[in-house]
Tab-separated table of C-alpha atoms in Angstrom:
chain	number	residue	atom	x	y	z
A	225	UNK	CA	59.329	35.864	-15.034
A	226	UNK	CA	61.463	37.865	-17.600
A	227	UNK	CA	63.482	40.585	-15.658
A	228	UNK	CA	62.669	44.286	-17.667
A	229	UNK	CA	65.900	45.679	-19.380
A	230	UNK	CA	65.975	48.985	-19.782
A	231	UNK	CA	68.257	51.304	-22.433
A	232	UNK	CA	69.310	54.010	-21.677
A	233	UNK	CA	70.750	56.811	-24.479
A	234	UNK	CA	73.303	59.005	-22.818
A	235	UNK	CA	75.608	58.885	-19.844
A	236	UNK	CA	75.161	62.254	-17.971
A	237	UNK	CA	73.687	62.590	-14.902
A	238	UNK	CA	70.276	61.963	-15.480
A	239	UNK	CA	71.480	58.591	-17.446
A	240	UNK	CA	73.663	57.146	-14.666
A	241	UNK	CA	71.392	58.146	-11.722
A	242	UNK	CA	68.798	56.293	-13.323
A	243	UNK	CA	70.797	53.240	-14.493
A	244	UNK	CA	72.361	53.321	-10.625
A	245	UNK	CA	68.233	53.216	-9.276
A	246	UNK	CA	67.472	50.880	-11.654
A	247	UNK	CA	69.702	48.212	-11.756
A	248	UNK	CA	70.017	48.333	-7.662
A	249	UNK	CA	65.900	47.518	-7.615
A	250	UNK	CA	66.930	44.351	-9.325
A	251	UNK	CA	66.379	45.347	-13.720
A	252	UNK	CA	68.499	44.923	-16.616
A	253	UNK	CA	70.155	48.166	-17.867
A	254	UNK	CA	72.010	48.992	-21.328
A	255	UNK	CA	73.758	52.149	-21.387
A	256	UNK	CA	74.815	53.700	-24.999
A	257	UNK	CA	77.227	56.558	-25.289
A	258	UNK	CA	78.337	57.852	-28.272
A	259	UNK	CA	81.815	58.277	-27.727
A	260	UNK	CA	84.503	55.413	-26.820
A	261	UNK	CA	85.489	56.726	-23.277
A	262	UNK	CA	83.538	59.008	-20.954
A	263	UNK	CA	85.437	62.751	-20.296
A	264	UNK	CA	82.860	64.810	-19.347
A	265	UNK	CA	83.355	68.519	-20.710
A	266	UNK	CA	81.789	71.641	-18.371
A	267	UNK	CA	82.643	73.922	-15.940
A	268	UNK	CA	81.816	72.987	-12.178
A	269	UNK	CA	77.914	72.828	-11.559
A	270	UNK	CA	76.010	73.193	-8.443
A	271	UNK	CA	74.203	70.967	-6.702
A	272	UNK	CA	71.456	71.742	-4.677
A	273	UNK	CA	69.682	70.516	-1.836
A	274	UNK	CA	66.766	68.630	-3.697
A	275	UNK	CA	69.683	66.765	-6.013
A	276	UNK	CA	71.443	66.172	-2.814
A	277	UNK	CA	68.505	64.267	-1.260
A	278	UNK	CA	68.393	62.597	-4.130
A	279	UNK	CA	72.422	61.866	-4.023
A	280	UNK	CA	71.391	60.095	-0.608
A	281	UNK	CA	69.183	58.248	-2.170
A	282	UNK	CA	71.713	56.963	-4.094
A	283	UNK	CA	73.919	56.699	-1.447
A	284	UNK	CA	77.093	58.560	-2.627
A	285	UNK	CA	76.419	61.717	-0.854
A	286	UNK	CA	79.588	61.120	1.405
A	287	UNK	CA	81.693	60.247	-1.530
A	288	UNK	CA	80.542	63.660	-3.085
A	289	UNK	CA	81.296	65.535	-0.269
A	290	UNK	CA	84.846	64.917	-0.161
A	291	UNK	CA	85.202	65.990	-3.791
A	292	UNK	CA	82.807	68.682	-3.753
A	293	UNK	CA	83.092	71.957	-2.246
A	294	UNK	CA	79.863	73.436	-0.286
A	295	UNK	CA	78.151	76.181	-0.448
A	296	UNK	CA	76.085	78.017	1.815
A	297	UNK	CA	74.354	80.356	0.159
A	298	UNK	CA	74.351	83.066	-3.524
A	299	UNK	CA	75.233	86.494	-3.026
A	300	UNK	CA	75.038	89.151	-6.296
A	301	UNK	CA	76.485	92.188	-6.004
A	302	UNK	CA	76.014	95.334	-7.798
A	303	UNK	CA	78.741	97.812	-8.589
A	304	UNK	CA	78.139	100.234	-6.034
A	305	UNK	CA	79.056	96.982	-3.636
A	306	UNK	CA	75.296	96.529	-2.986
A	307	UNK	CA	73.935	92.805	-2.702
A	308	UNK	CA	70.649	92.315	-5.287
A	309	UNK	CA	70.685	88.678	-4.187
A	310	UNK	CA	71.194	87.300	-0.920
A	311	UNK	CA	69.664	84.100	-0.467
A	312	UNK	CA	70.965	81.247	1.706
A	313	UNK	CA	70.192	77.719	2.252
A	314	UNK	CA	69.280	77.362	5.735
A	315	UNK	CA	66.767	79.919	4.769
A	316	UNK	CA	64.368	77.122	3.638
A	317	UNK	CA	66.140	74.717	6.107
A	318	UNK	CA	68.043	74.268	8.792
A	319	UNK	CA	70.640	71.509	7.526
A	320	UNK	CA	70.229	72.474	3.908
A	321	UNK	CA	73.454	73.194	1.498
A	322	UNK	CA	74.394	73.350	-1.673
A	323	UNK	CA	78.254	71.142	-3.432
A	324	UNK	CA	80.023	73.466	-5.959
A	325	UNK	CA	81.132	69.755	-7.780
A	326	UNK	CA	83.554	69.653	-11.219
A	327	UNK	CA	81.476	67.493	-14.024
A	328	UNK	CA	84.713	64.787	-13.962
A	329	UNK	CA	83.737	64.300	-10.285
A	330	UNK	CA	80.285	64.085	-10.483
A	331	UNK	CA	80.886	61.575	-13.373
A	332	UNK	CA	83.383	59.919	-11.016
A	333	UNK	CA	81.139	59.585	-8.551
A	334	UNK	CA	77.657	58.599	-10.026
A	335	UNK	CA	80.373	55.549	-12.491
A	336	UNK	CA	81.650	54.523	-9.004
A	337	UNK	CA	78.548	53.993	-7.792
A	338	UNK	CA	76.976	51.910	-10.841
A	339	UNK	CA	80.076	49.674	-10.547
A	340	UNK	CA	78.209	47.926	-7.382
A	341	UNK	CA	75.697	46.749	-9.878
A	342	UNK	CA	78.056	45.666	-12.984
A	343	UNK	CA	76.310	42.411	-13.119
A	344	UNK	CA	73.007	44.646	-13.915
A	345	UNK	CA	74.787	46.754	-16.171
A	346	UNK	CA	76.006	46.307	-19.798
A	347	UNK	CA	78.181	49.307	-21.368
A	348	UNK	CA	77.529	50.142	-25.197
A	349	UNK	CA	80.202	53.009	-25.616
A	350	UNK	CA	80.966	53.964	-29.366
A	351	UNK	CA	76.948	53.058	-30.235
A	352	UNK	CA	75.841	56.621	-31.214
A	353	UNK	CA	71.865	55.273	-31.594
A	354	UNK	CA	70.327	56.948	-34.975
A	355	UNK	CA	66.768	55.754	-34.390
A	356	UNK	CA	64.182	54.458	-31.853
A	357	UNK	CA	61.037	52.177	-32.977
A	358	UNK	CA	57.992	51.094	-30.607
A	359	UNK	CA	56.780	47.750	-31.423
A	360	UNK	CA	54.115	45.627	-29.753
A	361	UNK	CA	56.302	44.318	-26.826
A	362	UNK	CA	59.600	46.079	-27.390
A	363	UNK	CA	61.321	48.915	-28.645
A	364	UNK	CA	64.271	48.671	-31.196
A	365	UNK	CA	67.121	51.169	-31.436
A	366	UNK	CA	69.204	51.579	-34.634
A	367	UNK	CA	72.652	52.916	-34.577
A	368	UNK	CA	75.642	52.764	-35.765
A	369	UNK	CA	79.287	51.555	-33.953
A	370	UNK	CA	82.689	51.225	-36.350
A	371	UNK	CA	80.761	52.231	-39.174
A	372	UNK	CA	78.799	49.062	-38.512
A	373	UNK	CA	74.702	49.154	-37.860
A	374	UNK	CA	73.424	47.849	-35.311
A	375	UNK	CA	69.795	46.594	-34.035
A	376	UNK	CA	68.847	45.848	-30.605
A	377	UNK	CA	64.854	45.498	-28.771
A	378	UNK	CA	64.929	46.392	-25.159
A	379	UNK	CA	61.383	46.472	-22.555
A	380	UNK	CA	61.578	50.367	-22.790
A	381	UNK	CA	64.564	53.093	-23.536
A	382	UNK	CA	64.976	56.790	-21.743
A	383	UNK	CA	66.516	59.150	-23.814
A	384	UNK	CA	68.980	60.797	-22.164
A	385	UNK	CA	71.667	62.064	-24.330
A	386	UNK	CA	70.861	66.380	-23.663
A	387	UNK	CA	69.417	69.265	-24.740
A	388	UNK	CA	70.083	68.850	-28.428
A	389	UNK	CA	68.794	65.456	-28.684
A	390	UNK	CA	67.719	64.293	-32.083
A	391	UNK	CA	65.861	61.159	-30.517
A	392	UNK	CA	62.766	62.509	-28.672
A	393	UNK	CA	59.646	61.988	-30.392
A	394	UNK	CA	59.072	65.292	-32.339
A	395	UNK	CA	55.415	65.188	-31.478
A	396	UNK	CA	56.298	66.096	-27.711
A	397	UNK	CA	58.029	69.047	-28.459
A	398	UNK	CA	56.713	71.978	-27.919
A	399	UNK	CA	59.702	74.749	-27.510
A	400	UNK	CA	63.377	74.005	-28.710
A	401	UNK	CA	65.468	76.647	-29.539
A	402	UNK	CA	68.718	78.183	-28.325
A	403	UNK	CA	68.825	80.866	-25.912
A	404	UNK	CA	71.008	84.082	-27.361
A	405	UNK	CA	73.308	84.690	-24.811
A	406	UNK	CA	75.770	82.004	-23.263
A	407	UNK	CA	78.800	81.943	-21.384
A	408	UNK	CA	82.892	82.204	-21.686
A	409	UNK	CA	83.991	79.743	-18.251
A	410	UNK	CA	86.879	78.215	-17.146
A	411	UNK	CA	87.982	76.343	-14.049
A	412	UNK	CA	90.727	77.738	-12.210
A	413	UNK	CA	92.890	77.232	-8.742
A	414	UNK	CA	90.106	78.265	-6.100
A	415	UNK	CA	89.492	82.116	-5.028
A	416	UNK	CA	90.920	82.714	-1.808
A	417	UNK	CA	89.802	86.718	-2.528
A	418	UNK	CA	86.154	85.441	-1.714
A	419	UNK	CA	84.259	82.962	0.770
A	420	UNK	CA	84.614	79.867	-0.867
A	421	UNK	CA	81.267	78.730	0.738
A	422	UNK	CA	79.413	80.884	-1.369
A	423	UNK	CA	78.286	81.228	-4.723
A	424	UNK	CA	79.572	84.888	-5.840
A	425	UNK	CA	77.794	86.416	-8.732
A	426	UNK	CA	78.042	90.019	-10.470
A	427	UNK	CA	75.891	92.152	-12.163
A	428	UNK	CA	75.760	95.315	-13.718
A	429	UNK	CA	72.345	96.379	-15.706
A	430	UNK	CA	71.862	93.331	-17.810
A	431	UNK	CA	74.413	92.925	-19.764
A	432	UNK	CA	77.058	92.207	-17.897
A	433	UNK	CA	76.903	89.105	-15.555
A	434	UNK	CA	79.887	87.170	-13.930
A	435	UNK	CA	79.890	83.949	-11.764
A	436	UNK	CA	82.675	82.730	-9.256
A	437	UNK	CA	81.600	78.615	-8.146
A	438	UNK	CA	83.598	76.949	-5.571
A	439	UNK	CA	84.057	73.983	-7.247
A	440	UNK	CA	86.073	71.410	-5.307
A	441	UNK	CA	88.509	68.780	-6.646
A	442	UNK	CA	88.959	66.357	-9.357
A	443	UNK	CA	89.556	62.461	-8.404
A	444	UNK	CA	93.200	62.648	-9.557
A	445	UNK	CA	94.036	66.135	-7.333
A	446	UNK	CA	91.974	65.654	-4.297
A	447	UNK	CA	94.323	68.570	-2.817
A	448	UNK	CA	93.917	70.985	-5.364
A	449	UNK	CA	90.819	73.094	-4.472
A	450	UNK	CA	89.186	74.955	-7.518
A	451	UNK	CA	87.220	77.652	-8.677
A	452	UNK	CA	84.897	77.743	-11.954
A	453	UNK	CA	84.306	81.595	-13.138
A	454	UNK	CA	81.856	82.397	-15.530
A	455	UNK	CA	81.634	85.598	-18.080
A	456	UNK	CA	78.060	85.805	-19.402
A	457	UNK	CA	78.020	87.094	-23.332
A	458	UNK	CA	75.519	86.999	-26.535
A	459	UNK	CA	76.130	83.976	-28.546
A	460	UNK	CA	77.679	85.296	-31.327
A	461	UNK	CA	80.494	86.797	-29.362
A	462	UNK	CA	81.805	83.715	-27.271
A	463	UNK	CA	84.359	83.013	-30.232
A	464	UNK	CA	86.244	86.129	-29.454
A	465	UNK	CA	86.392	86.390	-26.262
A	466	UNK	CA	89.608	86.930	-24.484
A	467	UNK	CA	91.551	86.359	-28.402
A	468	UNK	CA	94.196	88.274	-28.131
A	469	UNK	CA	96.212	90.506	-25.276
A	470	UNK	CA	93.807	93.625	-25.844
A	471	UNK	CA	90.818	91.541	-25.031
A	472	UNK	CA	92.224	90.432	-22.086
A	473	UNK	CA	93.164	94.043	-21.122
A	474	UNK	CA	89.537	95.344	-21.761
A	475	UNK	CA	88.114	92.546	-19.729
A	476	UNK	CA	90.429	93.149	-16.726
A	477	UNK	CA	89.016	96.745	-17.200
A	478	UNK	CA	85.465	96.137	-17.302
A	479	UNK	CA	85.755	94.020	-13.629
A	480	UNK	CA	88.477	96.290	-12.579
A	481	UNK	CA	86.262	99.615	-12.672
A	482	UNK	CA	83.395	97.577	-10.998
A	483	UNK	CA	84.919	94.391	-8.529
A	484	UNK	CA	88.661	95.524	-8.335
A	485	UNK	CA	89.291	92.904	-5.733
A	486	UNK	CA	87.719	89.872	-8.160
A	487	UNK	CA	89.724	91.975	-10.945
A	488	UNK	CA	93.015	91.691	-9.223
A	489	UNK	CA	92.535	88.214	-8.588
A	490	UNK	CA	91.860	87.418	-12.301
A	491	UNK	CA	94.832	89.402	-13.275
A	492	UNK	CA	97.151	87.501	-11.085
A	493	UNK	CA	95.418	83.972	-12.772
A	494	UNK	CA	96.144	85.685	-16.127
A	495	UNK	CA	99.763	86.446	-15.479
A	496	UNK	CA	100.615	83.458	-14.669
A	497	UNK	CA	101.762	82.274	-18.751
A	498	UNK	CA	103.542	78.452	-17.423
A	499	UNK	CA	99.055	78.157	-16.528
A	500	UNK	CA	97.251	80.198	-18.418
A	501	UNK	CA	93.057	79.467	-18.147
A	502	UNK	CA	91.788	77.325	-20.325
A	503	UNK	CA	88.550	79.531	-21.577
A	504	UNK	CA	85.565	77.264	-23.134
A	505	UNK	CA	81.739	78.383	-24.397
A	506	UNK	CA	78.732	76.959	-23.134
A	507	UNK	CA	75.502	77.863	-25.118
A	508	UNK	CA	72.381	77.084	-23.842
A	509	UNK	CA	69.037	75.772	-25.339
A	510	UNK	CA	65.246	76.064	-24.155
A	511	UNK	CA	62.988	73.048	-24.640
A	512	UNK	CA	59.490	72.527	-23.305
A	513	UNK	CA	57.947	69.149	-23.934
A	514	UNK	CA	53.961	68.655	-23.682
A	515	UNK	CA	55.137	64.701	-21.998
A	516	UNK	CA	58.297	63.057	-20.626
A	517	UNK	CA	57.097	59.224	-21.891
A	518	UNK	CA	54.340	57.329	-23.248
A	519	UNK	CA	54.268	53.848	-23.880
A	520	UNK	CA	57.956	52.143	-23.810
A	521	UNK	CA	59.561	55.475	-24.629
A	522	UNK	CA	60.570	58.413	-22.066
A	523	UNK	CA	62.801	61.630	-22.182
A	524	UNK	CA	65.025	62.290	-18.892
A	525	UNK	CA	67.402	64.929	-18.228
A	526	UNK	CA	68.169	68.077	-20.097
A	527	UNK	CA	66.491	66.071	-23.562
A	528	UNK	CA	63.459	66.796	-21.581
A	529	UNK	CA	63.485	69.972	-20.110
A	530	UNK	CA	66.466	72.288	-21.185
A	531	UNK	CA	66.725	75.744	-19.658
A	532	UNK	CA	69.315	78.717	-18.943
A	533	UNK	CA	71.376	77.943	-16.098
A	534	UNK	CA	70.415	81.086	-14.290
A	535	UNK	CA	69.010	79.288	-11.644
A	536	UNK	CA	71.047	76.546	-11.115
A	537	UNK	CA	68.916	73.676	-11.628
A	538	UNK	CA	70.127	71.374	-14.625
A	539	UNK	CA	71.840	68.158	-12.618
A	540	UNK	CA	69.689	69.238	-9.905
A	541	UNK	CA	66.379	68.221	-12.232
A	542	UNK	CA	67.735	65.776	-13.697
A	543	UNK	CA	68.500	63.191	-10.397
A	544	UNK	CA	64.897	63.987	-9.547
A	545	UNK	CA	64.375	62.943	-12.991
A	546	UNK	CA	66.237	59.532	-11.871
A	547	UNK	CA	64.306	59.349	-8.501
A	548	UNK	CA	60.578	60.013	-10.107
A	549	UNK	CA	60.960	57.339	-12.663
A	550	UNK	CA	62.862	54.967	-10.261
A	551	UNK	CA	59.559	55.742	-7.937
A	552	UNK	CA	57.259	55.404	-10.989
A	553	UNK	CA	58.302	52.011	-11.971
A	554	UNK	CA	58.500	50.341	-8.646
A	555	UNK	CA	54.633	51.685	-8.466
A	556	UNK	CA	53.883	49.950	-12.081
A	557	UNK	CA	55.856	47.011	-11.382
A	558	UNK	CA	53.754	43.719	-10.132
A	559	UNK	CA	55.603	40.603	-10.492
A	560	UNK	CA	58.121	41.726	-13.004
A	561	UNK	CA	55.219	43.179	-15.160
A	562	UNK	CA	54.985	47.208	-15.893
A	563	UNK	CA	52.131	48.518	-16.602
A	564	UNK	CA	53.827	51.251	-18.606
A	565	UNK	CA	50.345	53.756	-18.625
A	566	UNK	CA	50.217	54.043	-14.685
A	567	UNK	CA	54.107	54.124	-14.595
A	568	UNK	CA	54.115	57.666	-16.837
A	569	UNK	CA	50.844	59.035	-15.157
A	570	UNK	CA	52.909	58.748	-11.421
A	571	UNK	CA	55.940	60.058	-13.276
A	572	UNK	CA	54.013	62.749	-14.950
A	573	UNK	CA	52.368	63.653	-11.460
A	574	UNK	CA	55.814	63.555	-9.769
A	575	UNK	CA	57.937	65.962	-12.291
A	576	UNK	CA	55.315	67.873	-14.162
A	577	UNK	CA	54.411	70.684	-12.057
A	578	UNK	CA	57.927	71.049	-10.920
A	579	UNK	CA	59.721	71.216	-14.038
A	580	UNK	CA	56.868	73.738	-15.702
A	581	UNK	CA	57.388	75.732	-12.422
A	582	UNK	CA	61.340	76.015	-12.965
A	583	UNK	CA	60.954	76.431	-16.684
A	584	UNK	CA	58.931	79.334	-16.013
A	585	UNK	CA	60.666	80.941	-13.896
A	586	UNK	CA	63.971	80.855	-16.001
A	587	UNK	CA	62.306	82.099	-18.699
A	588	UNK	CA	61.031	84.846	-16.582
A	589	UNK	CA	63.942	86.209	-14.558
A	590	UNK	CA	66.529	85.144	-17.631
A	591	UNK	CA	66.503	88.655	-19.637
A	592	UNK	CA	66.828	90.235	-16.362
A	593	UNK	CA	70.275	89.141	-16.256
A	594	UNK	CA	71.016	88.389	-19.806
A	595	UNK	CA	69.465	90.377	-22.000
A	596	UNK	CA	69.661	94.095	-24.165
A	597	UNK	CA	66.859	95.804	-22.829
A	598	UNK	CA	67.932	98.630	-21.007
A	599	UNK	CA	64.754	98.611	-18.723
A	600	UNK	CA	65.506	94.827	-17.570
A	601	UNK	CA	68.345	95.672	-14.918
A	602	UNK	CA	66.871	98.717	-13.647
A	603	UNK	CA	63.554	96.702	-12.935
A	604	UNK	CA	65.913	94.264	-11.037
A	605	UNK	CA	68.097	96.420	-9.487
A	606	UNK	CA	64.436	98.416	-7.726
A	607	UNK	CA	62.399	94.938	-6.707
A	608	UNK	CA	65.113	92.658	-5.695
A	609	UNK	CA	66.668	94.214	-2.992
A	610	UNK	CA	63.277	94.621	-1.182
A	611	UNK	CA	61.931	91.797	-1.730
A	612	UNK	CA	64.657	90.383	0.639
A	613	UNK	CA	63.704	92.389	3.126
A	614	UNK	CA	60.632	90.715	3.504
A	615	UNK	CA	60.985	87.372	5.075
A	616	UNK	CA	58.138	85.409	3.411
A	617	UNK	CA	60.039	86.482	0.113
A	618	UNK	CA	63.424	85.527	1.534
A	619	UNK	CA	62.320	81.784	2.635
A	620	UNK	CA	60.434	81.811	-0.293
A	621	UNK	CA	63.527	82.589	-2.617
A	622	UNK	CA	65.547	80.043	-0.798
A	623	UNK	CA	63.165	77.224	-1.391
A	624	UNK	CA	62.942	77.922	-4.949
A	625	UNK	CA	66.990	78.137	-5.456
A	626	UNK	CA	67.071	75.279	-3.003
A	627	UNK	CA	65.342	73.178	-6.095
A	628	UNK	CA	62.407	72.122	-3.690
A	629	UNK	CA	59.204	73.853	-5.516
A	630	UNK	CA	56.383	71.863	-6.937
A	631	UNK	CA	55.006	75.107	-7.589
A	632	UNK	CA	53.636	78.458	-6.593
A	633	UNK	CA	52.585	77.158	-2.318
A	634	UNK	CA	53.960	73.567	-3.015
A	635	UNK	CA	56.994	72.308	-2.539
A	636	UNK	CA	59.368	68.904	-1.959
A	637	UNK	CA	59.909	67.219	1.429
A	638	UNK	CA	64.026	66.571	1.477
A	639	UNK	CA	63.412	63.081	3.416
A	640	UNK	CA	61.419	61.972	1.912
A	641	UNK	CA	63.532	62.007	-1.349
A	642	UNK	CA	66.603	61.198	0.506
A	643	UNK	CA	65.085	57.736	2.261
A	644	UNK	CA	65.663	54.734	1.013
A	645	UNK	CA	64.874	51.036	2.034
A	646	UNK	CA	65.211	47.327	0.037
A	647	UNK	CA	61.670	47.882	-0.117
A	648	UNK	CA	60.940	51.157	-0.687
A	649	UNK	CA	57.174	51.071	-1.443
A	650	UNK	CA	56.355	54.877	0.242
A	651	UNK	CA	55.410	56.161	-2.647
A	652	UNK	CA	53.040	53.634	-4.186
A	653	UNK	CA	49.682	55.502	-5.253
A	654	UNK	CA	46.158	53.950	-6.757
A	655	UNK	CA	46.055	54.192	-10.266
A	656	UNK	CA	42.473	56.294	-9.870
A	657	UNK	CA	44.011	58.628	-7.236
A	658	UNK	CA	46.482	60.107	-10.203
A	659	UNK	CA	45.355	62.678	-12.605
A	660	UNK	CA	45.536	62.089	-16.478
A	661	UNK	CA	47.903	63.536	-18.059
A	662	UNK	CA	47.533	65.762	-20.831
């Protein structure tokens, strides 16, 4: 029987988790990447529980840990040095924690990994694919590498290469636009003004928003403990931010007359001209799909579902991402045949009502942080205070950060994500017990 090879468009994380699950259950896997070498560009991310089970699935949660930094819990604070958000992990759990990880480590970690299976794997980097065609009993992707074309068939590709993707079918698309407000960040030696086991953030009415992340290390510094900080701002002003020694000045100001301790710290960091911080944009996009995959052909990642970071949950979706369709295909699978319709109606029952519950949420709670109406942060400032008062609403909050929501009264078992056998058949389901998908 012909083994199934698999492409795969797009190194991130949802790419190499899935190439890691893939090639361990015994398949072919072809990884394209645009550019020649990977050097992933971001500021630290956070990782929560749900892509942590799903990083012992894998089996590199050790290996993250000693790179990553945890994190117990988020605290916001208001000006007045009141906390609007309060919300930690053992909340929802017991043994539950988040890893503040830098994107070069999480790269580092996932690559390390997929090197157990290099006989699996085959590397395509400098193939930036321009075109995907379903045929009968393959799909073809056209590209081009040294300003050469290229033509390959594979049993099925996952498009994986982010939230501006050009490659998803156009027909599944039902939102894709960019958000209007983004972020100045930079990752810098690690806060020692704060707990570096939590996740500080700062708020004032809703347009102003900053973001300390205990971040860990990098594979080349192991000692070197860091810090990412985030400055939230509309689109259109990223470009200037911080340009010239006034900026810097009115910035200092703006945290100064409302966090002086964070402000003091950021001075210091600012000072210091032989290591001046590296300041960098990210601007975020919002895309809503009607379905992930049909046929040969699926979306993964942040080409699937993009949303505003403000809760946390991009890598985090995207290695369930990894772990649904690894799950899916081991259920379609029967002697090295996929039945590709039952593998996307388990996927589709797996991610679906997860990823539409996170999506609207973001959308929701997003202007309430980031936004110009003047009525957003006062709304905020009145409901979320009480709310953690309540305890139902406090566990309730926690699961949802945690990443562990199916939806509204649903929600994720951890161990059942994290387990993993040579055989790992637990999640098999008859074809008639799973709902169409439409």
């Amino acid at each position: 029987m012909k083994i199934p090879h698999f492409a795969i468009v797009g190194a991130g994380t949802a790419g190499l988790a899935t190439a890691i699950l893939l090639a361990r259950e015994g398949n072919h896997v072809t990884i394209f990447e645009h550019v020649d070498e990977l050097s992933p560009v971001g500021a630290g991310l956070l990782l929560q529980p749900a892509g942590l089970a799903v990083f012992e699935h894998l089996g590199v949660l050790e290996h993250a840990l000693k790179l990553g930094a945890k994190v117990t819990g988020l605290e916001g604070q208001l000006p007045n040095k009141r906390l609007l958000v309060n919300s930690h992990y053992h909340q929802a759990g017991s043994n539950l924690y988040g890893l503040g990880i830098h994107r070069a480590s999480l790269c580092h970690v996932l690559t390390h990994k997929l090197a157990e299976y290099a006989s699996q794997v085959t590397w395509r980097m400098g193939h930036s694919v321009e075109h995907i065609q379903e045929q009968q009993n393959e799909v073809r992707l056209f590209g081009i590498q040294q300003q050469q074309t290229f033509d390959d068939g594979f049993d099925a590709v996952l498009i994986a290469n982010g939230a501006r993707s050009q490659l998803r079918p156009s027909a599944w698309v039902k939102v894709d636009q960019a958000y209007p407000w983004g972020a100045a960040w930079s990752i810098v030696p690690e806060c020692r003004t704060l707990d570096p086991a939590i996740l500080h953030q700062f708020y004032d009415r809703s347009k102003i928003m900053m973001g300390v992340l205990p971040t860990g290390a990098i594979p080349t510094a192991p000692q070197q403990r860091l810090s990412s900080v985030f400055w939230s701002l509309p689109s259109k002003q990223l470009h200037t931010f911080l340009e010239d020694e006034s900026a810097k000045q009115q910035w200092l100001k703006q945290v100064s007359d409302r966090w002086p301790d964070v402000a003091e710290w950021l001075k210091q960091l600012l000072s210091n001209q032989q290591h001046q911080p590296q300041w960098l944009s990210a601007q975020y996009r919002d895309v809503v799909m009607s379905q992930f995959g049909q046929g040969r052909i699926g979306v993964i990642g942040d080409a699937a579902h993009a949303m505003s970071p403000q809760l946390g949950q991009g890598a985090n979706m995207a290695l369930l991402d990894a772990w649904a369709f690894s799950q899916s295909v081991q259920t379609a699978k029967k002697h090295q045949q996929i039945d590709w319709s039952m593998l996307w109606q388990h996927y589709h029952q797996q991610r679906r009502s997860s990823t539409q519950f996170y999506q609207f949420l973001s959308r929701l709670l997003t202007p309430l942080y980031q936004s110009d109406h003047w009525w957003a942060g006062a709304i905020r400032d009145l409901t979320f205070p009480w709310m953690y008062q309540i305890p139902y609403f406090r566990k309730e909050m926690a699961i949802t950060i945690s990443g562990l929501k199916t939806g509204l009264f649903q929600q994720l078992d951890y161990q059942q994500v994290a387990q993993y056998t040579e055989s790992d058949n637990s999640f098999s389901v008859k074809l008639e017990s799973l709902p169409e998908y439409k």
